[in-house]
Short mmCIF file of C-alpha atoms in Angstrom, two decimals:
data_model
loop_
_atom_site.label_atom_id
_atom_site.label_comp_id
_atom_site.label_asym_id
_atom_site.label_seq_id
_atom_site.Cartn_x
_atom_site.Cartn_y
_atom_site.Cartn_z
CA MET D 1 0.00 0.00 0.00
CA ALA D 2 2.84 2.39 0.82
CA ILE D 3 4.39 1.79 -2.61
CA LYS D 4 1.06 2.58 -4.29
CA LEU D 5 0.76 5.78 -2.26
CA ALA D 6 4.27 6.86 -3.24
CA GLN D 7 3.67 6.09 -6.92
CA ASN D 8 0.59 8.32 -6.90
CA ASP D 9 2.27 11.13 -4.94
CA ILE D 10 0.00 10.60 -1.91
CA GLY D 11 1.47 11.15 1.53
CA LEU D 12 0.69 9.53 4.84
CA THR D 13 0.05 11.25 8.17
CA ILE D 14 0.65 9.21 11.31
CA SER D 15 -0.47 10.31 14.77
CA ILE D 16 2.41 9.33 17.01
CA ASP D 17 1.86 11.44 20.17
CA GLY D 18 4.98 10.17 21.91
CA ASN D 19 8.58 9.55 20.86
CA THR D 20 9.42 7.09 23.63
CA LYS D 21 7.95 3.68 24.39
CA GLU D 22 6.61 4.80 27.77
CA VAL D 23 4.73 7.86 26.52
CA TYR D 24 3.59 6.38 23.20
CA GLU D 25 2.11 3.23 24.71
CA HIS D 26 0.53 5.17 27.57
CA ILE D 27 -1.38 7.39 25.11
CA ARG D 28 -1.89 4.91 22.28
CA ARG D 29 -3.40 2.15 24.41
CA GLY D 30 -2.78 -1.25 22.88
CA GLY D 31 -0.17 0.17 20.51
CA SER D 32 3.41 -1.01 20.21
CA PHE D 33 6.27 1.48 19.98
CA LYS D 34 8.46 -1.29 18.54
CA THR D 35 5.95 -1.94 15.76
CA LEU D 36 5.70 1.79 15.07
CA THR D 37 9.44 2.24 14.62
CA GLU D 38 9.64 -0.90 12.46
CA LYS D 39 6.96 0.48 10.13
CA LEU D 40 8.64 3.88 9.98
CA THR D 41 11.91 2.18 9.05
CA MET D 42 10.10 0.24 6.32
CA LEU D 43 8.56 3.44 4.93
CA ASN D 44 12.00 5.03 4.77
CA LYS D 45 13.07 2.38 2.25
CA ILE D 46 10.50 3.65 -0.25
CA LYS D 47 11.81 6.48 -2.40
CA LYS D 48 10.03 9.83 -2.40
CA PHE D 49 7.58 8.77 0.30
CA ASN D 50 5.98 11.81 1.89
CA LEU D 51 5.66 11.09 5.61
CA VAL D 52 3.95 13.49 8.01
CA SER D 53 3.53 13.06 11.75
CA THR D 54 1.10 14.64 14.18
CA MET D 55 1.46 15.08 17.92
CA VAL D 56 -1.73 15.77 19.85
CA VAL D 57 -0.30 17.85 22.69
CA MET D 58 -1.61 16.93 26.12
CA LYS D 59 -0.56 16.57 29.74
CA SER D 60 1.24 13.27 29.14
CA ASN D 61 3.47 14.39 26.26
CA TYR D 62 3.92 18.19 26.18
CA HIS D 63 7.47 17.76 27.53
CA GLN D 64 8.41 15.88 24.32
CA ILE D 65 7.54 18.65 21.85
CA GLU D 66 11.13 19.71 21.16
CA SER D 67 12.58 16.19 21.12
CA PHE D 68 9.86 15.20 18.63
CA VAL D 69 11.89 17.05 15.99
CA ASP D 70 14.87 14.77 16.67
CA PHE D 71 12.57 11.76 16.32
CA ALA D 72 11.34 13.14 12.99
CA ARG D 73 14.90 13.53 11.73
CA GLU D 74 15.76 9.96 12.72
CA TYR D 75 12.85 8.53 10.70
CA ASN D 76 12.96 11.00 7.80
CA ILE D 77 9.59 12.55 8.59
CA LYS D 78 9.02 15.47 6.21
CA ALA D 79 6.54 17.49 8.25
CA LEU D 80 5.41 17.83 11.85
CA GLN D 81 2.06 19.00 13.13
CA PHE D 82 1.34 19.92 16.74
CA ILE D 83 -2.33 20.21 17.67
CA PHE D 84 -4.05 20.73 21.00
CA ILE D 85 -6.08 17.88 22.44
CA ASN D 86 -9.74 18.02 21.50
CA SER D 87 -11.79 16.92 24.51
CA ARG D 88 -15.03 17.49 22.59
CA ASN D 89 -16.73 14.59 24.32
CA MET D 90 -14.77 15.07 27.53
CA LYS D 91 -13.32 11.57 27.21
CA TYR D 92 -9.84 12.96 27.80
CA LYS D 93 -10.62 15.68 30.33
CA ASP D 94 -7.66 14.81 32.55
CA GLU D 95 -5.25 15.25 29.61
CA ASP D 96 -6.70 18.58 28.46
CA ILE D 97 -4.43 21.32 29.84
CA PHE D 98 -5.76 23.90 27.35
CA LYS D 99 -9.35 24.22 28.51
CA ALA D 100 -10.84 21.62 30.86
CA ASN D 101 -7.79 21.75 33.16
CA LYS D 102 -6.06 24.89 31.96
CA ASP D 103 -2.58 25.14 33.44
CA LYS D 104 -0.80 28.46 32.88
CA ASP D 105 2.62 27.11 33.82
CA ILE D 106 2.33 24.22 31.37
CA LEU D 107 1.03 26.53 28.62
CA LEU D 108 4.06 28.77 29.07
CA LYS D 109 6.37 25.76 28.72
CA ILE D 110 4.47 24.65 25.62
CA ASP D 111 4.84 28.10 24.09
CA ILE D 112 8.62 28.01 24.62
CA SER D 113 8.90 24.42 23.37
CA LEU D 114 6.93 25.15 20.19
CA LYS D 115 9.21 28.09 19.36
CA LYS D 116 12.28 25.91 19.84
CA ALA D 117 10.73 23.08 17.80
CA ALA D 118 9.86 25.47 14.97
CA GLN D 119 13.46 26.73 14.90
CA LYS D 120 14.86 23.20 14.81
CA CYS D 121 12.47 22.30 12.00
CA ARG D 122 13.68 25.28 9.96
CA GLU D 123 17.29 24.29 10.53
CA HIS D 124 16.70 20.73 9.31
CA GLY D 125 14.24 21.36 6.47
CA ILE D 126 11.20 19.90 8.23
CA SER D 127 7.83 21.54 7.65
CA PHE D 128 6.32 22.82 10.91
CA ASN D 129 2.65 23.44 11.55
CA THR D 130 0.52 23.98 14.66
CA ASN D 131 -2.96 25.12 15.60
CA ILE D 132 -1.75 26.04 19.09
CA ASN D 133 -1.79 29.79 18.54
CA GLN D 134 -1.38 32.69 20.94
CA ASP D 135 -5.12 32.92 21.56
CA ILE D 136 -5.04 29.38 22.94
CA LEU D 137 -1.81 29.91 24.87
CA ASN D 138 -2.96 33.22 26.32
CA THR D 139 -2.77 32.79 30.09
CA GLY D 140 -4.36 36.14 30.83
CA PRO D 141 -8.07 36.90 31.27
CA ALA D 142 -10.43 35.61 28.63
CA CYS D 143 -11.51 37.96 25.88
CA ASN D 144 -14.62 39.92 26.73
CA THR D 145 -16.69 39.98 23.54
CA ALA D 146 -18.65 43.01 24.70
CA SER D 147 -15.60 45.26 24.81
CA THR D 148 -11.84 45.23 24.46
CA GLN D 149 -11.35 44.71 28.19
CA GLY D 150 -9.46 41.51 28.88
CA CYS D 151 -8.20 41.09 25.32
CA SER D 152 -4.61 40.14 24.74
CA PRO D 153 -2.60 42.77 22.78
CA ASN D 154 -2.82 40.89 19.48
CA LYS D 155 -6.63 40.91 19.75
CA ILE D 156 -7.13 44.64 20.06
CA GLU D 157 -7.31 45.49 16.36
CA SER D 158 -10.55 47.43 16.54
CA GLN D 159 -13.13 48.54 19.07
CA ASN D 160 -15.06 45.33 18.56
CA CYS D 161 -13.05 42.49 20.06
CA ARG D 162 -15.29 39.74 18.75
CA LYS D 163 -15.21 40.94 15.16
CA SER D 164 -11.48 41.56 15.12
CA ALA D 165 -10.26 38.28 16.53
CA SER D 166 -12.97 35.78 17.41
CA THR D 167 -14.25 34.71 14.02
CA CYS D 168 -13.92 31.02 13.16
CA ASN D 169 -12.99 29.83 9.66
CA ALA D 170 -13.38 26.10 10.37
CA PRO D 171 -16.53 25.38 8.26
CA TRP D 172 -14.77 26.66 5.11
CA LYS D 173 -11.57 24.64 5.56
CA SER D 174 -12.12 20.90 5.78
CA LEU D 175 -14.05 18.17 7.57
CA ASP D 176 -13.38 16.06 10.65
CA ILE D 177 -14.65 12.47 10.41
CA ASP D 178 -14.67 10.09 13.40
CA VAL D 179 -14.70 6.29 13.41
CA ASP D 180 -18.50 6.20 13.56
CA GLY D 181 -18.82 8.29 10.40
CA ASN D 182 -19.91 11.45 12.22
CA VAL D 183 -18.72 14.65 10.55
CA TRP D 184 -17.83 18.03 12.06
CA PRO D 185 -16.51 21.17 10.36
CA SER D 186 -12.73 21.16 10.02
CA ALA D 187 -10.10 18.75 11.21
CA ASN D 188 -8.58 19.56 14.61
CA SER D 189 -11.18 22.21 15.34
CA LEU D 190 -13.44 22.32 18.34
CA CYS D 191 -16.74 22.46 16.44
CA ASN D 192 -19.15 20.53 18.62
CA ASN D 193 -22.23 20.06 16.41
CA ILE D 194 -22.41 17.17 13.94
CA VAL D 195 -23.12 18.25 10.35
CA GLY D 196 -23.67 14.78 8.87
CA ASN D 197 -22.75 11.11 8.89
CA LEU D 198 -21.01 9.21 6.09
CA ASN D 199 -23.17 6.15 6.71
CA THR D 200 -26.19 8.06 5.40
CA ASP D 201 -24.81 11.10 3.51
CA THR D 202 -22.20 11.73 0.83
CA LEU D 203 -19.35 14.18 1.38
CA ASP D 204 -20.83 16.50 -1.26
CA ASP D 205 -24.19 16.49 0.50
CA ILE D 206 -22.56 17.25 3.86
CA TRP D 207 -20.24 19.97 2.51
CA ASN D 208 -23.17 21.78 0.90
CA GLY D 209 -25.81 20.69 3.38
CA GLU D 210 -28.11 22.72 5.58
CA LYS D 211 -26.22 22.07 8.82
CA ILE D 212 -22.79 23.26 7.67
CA VAL D 213 -24.35 26.17 5.76
CA ASN D 214 -26.01 27.14 9.04
CA TYR D 215 -22.55 27.19 10.67
CA ARG D 216 -21.27 29.54 7.98
CA GLN D 217 -24.28 31.84 8.09
CA LYS D 218 -24.10 32.20 11.87
CA ILE D 219 -20.40 33.07 11.68
CA ILE D 220 -20.82 35.63 8.89
CA SER D 221 -23.71 37.30 10.71
CA GLY D 222 -21.68 37.53 13.94
CA GLN D 223 -23.90 35.02 15.76
CA ILE D 224 -21.32 32.30 16.28
CA GLU D 225 -22.18 31.98 19.97
CA GLN D 226 -25.56 30.57 18.93
CA ILE D 227 -23.99 27.51 17.35
CA CYS D 228 -20.67 27.06 19.16
CA ASN D 229 -20.05 27.19 22.89
CA LEU D 230 -16.27 26.87 22.58
CA LYS D 231 -15.58 30.46 21.58
CA ASP D 232 -12.35 30.58 23.60
CA PHE D 233 -10.71 28.55 20.83
CA TYR D 234 -12.00 30.20 17.65
CA ASN D 235 -9.55 30.11 14.74
CA SER D 236 -8.89 33.81 14.27
CA VAL D 237 -9.50 35.36 10.87
CA PRO D 238 -10.18 39.04 10.14
CA PHE D 239 -13.93 39.59 10.25
CA GLU D 240 -13.87 42.03 7.32
CA LEU D 241 -12.10 39.47 5.12
CA LEU D 242 -14.62 36.78 6.02
CA ARG D 243 -17.51 39.08 5.12
CA LYS D 244 -16.18 39.29 1.55
#
């Protein structure tokens, strides 16, 4: 299968979440770190294979962010993605240090580690991407959508805090599909309303369907709070640009 993917210029993204046996097998219950490294070694034997790895940052692994770059170099991983844990269904509440159990000290360490990881990636030609932005890492008071009071400096771009920095672009980007076929707007987002299910709907029907269109209309009209209760983690995009 890997050879077929390489021949058709299709890459593979693997969620690893830990670069040591202890951390990997703690998070990936039932997984084998030995099997993982064997498969990565096998993939390295295939020419021009585009390998991407994702770390879902959480309480158990945030200390491995920087060393994850060294792991990527060892196994010729072309790109790294760091995303915050999505405790949408609160199954992983204890691991969620971004919202459910927000820890300012840990968030500060994550901020420093991500900067160091990004620098190491640049030095070694590894693509770096993360959705852990400054809005998420902000350890100050939450943004008050009624005024600019409580907004971090990068949020105060106009007199209307919500319009300048709290507009989500998730429903225009991609789709998140779980093992049961349920679909939400955008991978790695915190959208918490299902817009369809692949067992009964096609991707085209979902992408253009009433539920996801409702998401978009609420966002454009500035009524995002009516459809999403996770406004602390909106993906920021200039409101004026979105209106166009």
